[in-house]
PDB file of C-alpha atoms in Angstrom:
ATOM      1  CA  UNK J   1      22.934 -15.272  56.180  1.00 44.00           C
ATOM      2  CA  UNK J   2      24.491 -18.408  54.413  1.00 46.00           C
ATOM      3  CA  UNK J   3      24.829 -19.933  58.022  1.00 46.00           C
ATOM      4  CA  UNK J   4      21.529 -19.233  59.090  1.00 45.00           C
ATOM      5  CA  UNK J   5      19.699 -20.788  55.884  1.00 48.00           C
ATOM      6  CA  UNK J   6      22.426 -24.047  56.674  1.00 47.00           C
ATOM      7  CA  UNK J   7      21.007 -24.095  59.877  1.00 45.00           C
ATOM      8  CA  UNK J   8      17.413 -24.224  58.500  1.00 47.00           C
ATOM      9  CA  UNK J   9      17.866 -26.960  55.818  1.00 46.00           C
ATOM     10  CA  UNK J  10      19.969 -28.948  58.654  1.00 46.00           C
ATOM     11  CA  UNK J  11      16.726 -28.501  60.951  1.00 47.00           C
ATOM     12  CA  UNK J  12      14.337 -29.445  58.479  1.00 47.00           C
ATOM     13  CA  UNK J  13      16.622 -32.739  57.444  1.00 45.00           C
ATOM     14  CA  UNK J  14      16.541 -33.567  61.269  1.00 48.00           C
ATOM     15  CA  UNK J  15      13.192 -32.881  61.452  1.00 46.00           C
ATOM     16  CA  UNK J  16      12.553 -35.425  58.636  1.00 48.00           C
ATOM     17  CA  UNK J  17      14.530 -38.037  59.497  1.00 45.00           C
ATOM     18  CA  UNK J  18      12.116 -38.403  62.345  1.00 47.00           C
ATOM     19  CA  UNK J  19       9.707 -40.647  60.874  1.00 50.00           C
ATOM     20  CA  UNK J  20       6.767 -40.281  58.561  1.00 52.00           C
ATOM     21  CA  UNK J  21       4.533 -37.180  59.756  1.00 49.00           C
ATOM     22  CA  UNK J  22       0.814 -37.764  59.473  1.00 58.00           C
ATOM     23  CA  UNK J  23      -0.165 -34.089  61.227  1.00 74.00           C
ATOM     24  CA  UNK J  24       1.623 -30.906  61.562  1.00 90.00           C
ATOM     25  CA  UNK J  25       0.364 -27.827  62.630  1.00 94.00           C
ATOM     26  CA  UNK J  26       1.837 -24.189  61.548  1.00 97.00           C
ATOM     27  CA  UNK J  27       1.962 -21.596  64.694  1.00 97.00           C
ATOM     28  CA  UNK J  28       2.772 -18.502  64.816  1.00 98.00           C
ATOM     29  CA  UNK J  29       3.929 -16.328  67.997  1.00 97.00           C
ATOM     30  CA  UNK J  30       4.452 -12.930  69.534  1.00 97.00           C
ATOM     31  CA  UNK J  31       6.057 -12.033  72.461  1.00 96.00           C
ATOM     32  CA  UNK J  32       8.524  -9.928  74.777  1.00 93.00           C
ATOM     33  CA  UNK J  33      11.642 -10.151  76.656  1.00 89.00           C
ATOM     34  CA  UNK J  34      11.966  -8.275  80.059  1.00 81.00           C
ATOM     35  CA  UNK J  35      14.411  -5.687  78.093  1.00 80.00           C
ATOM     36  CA  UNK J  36      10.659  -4.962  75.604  1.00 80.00           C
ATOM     37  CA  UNK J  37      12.805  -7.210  72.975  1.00 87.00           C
ATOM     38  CA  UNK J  38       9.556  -8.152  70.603  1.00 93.00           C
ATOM     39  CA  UNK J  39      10.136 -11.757  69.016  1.00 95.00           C
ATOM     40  CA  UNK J  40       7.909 -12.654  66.082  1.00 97.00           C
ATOM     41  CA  UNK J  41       7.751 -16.483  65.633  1.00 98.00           C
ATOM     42  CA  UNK J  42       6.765 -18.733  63.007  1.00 98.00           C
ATOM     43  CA  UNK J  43       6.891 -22.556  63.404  1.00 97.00           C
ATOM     44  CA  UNK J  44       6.164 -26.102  62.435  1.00 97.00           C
ATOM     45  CA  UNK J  45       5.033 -28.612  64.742  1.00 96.00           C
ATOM     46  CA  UNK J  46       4.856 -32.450  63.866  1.00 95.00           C
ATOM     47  CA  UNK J  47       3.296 -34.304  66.305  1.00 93.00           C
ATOM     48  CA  UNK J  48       5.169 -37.808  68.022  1.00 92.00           C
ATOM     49  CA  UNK J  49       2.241 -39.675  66.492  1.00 88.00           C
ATOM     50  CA  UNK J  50       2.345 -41.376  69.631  1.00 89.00           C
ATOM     51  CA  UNK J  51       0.500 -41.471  73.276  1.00 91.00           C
ATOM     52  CA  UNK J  52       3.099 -42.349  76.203  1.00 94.00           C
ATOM     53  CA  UNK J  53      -0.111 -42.650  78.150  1.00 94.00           C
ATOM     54  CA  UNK J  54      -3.246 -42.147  77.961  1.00 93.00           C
ATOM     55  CA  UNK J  55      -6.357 -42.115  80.410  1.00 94.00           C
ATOM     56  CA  UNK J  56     -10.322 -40.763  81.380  1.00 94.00           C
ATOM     57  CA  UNK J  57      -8.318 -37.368  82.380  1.00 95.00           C
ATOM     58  CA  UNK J  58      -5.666 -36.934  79.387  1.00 96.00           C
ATOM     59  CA  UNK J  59      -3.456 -38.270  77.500  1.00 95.00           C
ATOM     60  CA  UNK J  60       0.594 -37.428  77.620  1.00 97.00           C
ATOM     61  CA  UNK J  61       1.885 -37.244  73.789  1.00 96.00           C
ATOM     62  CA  UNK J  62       4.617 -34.197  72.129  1.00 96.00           C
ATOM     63  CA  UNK J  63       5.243 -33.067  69.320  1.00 96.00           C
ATOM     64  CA  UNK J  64       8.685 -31.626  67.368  1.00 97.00           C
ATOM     65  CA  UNK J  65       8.881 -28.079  67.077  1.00 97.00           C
ATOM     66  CA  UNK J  66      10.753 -25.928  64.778  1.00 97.00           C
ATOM     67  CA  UNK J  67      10.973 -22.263  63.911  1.00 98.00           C
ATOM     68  CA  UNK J  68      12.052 -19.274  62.926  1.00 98.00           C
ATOM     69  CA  UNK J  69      12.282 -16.167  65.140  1.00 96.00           C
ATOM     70  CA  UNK J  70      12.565 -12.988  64.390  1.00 95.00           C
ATOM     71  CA  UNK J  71      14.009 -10.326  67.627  1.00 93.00           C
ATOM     72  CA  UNK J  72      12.964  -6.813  67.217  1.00 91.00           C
ATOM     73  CA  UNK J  73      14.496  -4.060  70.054  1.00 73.00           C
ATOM     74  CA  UNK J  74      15.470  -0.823  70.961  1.00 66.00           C
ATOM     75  CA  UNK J  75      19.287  -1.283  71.687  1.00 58.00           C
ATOM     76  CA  UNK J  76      19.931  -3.683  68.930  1.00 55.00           C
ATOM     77  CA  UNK J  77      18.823  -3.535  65.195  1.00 59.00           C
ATOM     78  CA  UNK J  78      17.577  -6.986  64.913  1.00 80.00           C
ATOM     79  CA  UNK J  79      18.401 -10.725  65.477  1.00 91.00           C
ATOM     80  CA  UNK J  80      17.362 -13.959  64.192  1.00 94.00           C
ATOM     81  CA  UNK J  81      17.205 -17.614  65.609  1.00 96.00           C
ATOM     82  CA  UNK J  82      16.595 -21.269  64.465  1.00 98.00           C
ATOM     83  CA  UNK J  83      15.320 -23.513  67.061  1.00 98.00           C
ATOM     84  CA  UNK J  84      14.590 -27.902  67.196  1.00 98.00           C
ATOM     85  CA  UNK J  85      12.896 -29.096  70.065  1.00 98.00           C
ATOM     86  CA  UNK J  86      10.820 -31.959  70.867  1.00 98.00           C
ATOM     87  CA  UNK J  87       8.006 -30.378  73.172  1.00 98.00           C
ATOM     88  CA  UNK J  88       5.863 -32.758  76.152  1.00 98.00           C
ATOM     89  CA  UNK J  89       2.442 -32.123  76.346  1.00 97.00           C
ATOM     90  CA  UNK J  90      -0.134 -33.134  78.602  1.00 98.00           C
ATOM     91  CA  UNK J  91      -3.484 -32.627  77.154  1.00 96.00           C
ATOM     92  CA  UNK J  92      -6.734 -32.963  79.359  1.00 97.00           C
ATOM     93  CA  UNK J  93      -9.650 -34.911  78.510  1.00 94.00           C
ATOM     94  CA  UNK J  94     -12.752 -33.067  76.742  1.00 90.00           C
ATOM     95  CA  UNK J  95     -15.191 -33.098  74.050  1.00 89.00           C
ATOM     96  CA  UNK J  96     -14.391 -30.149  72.203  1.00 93.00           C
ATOM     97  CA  UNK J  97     -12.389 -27.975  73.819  1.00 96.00           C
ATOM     98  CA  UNK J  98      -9.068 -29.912  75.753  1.00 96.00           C
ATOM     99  CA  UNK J  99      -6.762 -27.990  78.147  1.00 98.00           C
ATOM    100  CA  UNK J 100      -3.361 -28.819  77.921  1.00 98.00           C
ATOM    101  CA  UNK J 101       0.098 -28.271  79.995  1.00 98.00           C
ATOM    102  CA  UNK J 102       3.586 -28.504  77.865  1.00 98.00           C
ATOM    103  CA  UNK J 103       7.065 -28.390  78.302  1.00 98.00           C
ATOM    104  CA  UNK J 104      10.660 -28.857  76.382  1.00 98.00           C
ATOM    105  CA  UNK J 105      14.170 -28.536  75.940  1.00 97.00           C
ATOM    106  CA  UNK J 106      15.880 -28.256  72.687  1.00 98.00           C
ATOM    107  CA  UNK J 107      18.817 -26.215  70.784  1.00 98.00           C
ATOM    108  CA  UNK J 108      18.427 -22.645  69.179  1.00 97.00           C
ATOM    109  CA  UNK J 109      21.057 -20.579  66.683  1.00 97.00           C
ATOM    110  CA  UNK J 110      21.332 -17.393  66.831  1.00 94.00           C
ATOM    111  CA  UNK J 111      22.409 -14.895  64.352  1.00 93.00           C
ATOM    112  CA  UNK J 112      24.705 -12.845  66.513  1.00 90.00           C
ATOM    113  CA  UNK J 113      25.552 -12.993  70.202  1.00 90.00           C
ATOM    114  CA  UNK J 114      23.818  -9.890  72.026  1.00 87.00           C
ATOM    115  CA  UNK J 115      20.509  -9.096  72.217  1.00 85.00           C
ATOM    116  CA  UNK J 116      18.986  -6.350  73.708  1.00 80.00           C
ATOM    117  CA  UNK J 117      22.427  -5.318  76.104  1.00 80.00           C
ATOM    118  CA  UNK J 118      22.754  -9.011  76.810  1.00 84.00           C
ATOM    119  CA  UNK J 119      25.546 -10.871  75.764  1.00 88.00           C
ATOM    120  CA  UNK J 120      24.781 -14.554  74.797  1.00 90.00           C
ATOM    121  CA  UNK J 121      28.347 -15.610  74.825  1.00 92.00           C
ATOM    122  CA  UNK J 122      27.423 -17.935  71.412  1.00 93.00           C
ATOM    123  CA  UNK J 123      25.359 -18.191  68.959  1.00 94.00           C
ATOM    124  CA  UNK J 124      24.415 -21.783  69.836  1.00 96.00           C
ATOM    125  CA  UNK J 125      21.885 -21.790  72.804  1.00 96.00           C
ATOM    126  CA  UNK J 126      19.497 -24.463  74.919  1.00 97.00           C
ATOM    127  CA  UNK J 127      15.831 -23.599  74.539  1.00 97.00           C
ATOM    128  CA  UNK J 128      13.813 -24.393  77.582  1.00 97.00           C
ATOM    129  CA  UNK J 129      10.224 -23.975  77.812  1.00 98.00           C
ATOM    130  CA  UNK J 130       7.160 -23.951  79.682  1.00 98.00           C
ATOM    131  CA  UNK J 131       3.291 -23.391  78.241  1.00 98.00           C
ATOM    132  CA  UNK J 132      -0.677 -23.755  78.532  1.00 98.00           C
ATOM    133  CA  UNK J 133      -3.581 -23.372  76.444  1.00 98.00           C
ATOM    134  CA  UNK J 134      -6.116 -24.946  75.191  1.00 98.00           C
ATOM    135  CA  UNK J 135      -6.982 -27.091  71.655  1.00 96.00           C
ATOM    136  CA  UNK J 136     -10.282 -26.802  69.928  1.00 95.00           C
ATOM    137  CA  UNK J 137     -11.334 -27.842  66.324  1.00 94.00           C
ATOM    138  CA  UNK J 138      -7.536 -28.049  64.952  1.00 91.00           C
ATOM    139  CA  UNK J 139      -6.496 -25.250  66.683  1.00 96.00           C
ATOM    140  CA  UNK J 140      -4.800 -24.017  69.841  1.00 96.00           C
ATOM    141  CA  UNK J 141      -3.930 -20.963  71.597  1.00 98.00           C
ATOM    142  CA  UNK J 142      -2.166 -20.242  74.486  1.00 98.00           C
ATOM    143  CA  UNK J 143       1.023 -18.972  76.733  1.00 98.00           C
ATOM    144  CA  UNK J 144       4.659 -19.802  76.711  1.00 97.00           C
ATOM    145  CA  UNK J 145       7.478 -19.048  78.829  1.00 97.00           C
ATOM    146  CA  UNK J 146      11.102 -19.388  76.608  1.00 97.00           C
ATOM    147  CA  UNK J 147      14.524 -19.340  78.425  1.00 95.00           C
ATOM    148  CA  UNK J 148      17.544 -19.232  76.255  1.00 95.00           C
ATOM    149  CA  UNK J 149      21.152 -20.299  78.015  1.00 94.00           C
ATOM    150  CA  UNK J 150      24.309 -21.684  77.097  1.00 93.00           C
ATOM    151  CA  UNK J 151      24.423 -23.525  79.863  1.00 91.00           C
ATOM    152  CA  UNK J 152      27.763 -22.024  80.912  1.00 89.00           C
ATOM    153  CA  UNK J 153      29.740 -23.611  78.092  1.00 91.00           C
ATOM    154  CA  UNK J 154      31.056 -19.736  77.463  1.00 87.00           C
ATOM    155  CA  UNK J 155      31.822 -17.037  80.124  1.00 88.00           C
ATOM    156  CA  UNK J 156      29.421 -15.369  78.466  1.00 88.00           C
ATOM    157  CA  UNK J 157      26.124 -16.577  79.454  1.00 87.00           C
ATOM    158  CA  UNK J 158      23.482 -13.346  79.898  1.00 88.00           C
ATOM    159  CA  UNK J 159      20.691 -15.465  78.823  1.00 87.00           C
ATOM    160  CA  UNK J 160      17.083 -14.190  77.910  1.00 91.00           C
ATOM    161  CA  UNK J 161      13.584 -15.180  78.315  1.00 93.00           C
ATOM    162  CA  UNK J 162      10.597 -14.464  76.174  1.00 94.00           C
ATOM    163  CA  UNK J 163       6.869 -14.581  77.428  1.00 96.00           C
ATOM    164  CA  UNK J 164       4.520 -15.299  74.104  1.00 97.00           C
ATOM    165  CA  UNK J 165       1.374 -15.693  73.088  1.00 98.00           C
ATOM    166  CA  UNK J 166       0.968 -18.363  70.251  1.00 97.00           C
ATOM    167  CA  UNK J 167      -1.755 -19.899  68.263  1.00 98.00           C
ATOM    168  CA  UNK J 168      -1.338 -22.924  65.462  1.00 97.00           C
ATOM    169  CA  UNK J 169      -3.479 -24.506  63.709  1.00 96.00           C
ATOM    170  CA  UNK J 170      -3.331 -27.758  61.153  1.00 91.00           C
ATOM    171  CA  UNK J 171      -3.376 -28.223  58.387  1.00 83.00           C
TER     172      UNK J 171
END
């Protein structure tokens, strides 16, 4: 557990050493791997405070993600994971209600190496992502798609995806 709450202060001085954050938004997420693992999420997101580009249809703009997740399954009692990823988003043009695409790649700990039958090889792991949803009135809601590898730098490299459902909102 001392590891683990390392981790999290080392995220959170990363996090800040990013610049001066003007919005963040708390979001919270549920979700399932294809072994019915459950993962329970809780995050912070900061945004770039930036537009890369920005036209009539959308703007492209990110954000830095970080959370906490907790794994839930049959086979295993329980496992936990820090993740630190700086997420691309795409967000359509609209008055109230924008549509937007995202995607990411960032690094994830976890608190042991198998999860659900599937061995991990490490506790240190890429987090790749893929999402849509759409933002309203300082909120958003939508669908993510989370792939978590090694990349091959152990033998070991099961790997596991988790399909969620996630809302945040600002505050």
């Amino acid at each position: 557990m001392r590891s683990l709450s390392s981790l999290c202060v080392a995220a959170l001085l990363g996090l800040a050493a990013v610049g001066p954050v003007q919005a963040a938004d708390l979001a919270f997420a549920v979700g399932s791997t294809g072994e019915s693992t459950l993962a329970y999420r809780l995050g912070l997101q900061c945004d770039f405070q930036r537009n890369f580009s920005e036209s009539a249809t959308g703007r492209f703009t990110g954000y830095w993600d970080t959370a906490y997740t907790y794994w839930q399954g049959d086979e295993t009692a329980s496992n936990h994971s820090l993740s630190l990823a700086p997420v691309f988003v795409y967000e359509f043009a609209g008055e109230t209600i924008k549509p937007y695409v995202e995607a990411g790649i960032g690094v994830a700990f976890f608190s042991d190496t198998e999860l659900e039958g599937n061995n991990l090889g490490s506790s240190f792991q890429f987090e790749d992502r893929l999402g849509f949803g759409v933002r309203f009135n300082g909120q958003q809601i939508g669908v993510r798609a989370l792939h978590y590898s090694n990349a091959g730098l152990s033998s070991n490299n099961d790997g596991v995806e988790n399909y969620s459902l996630h809302y945040a909102m600002t505050f």
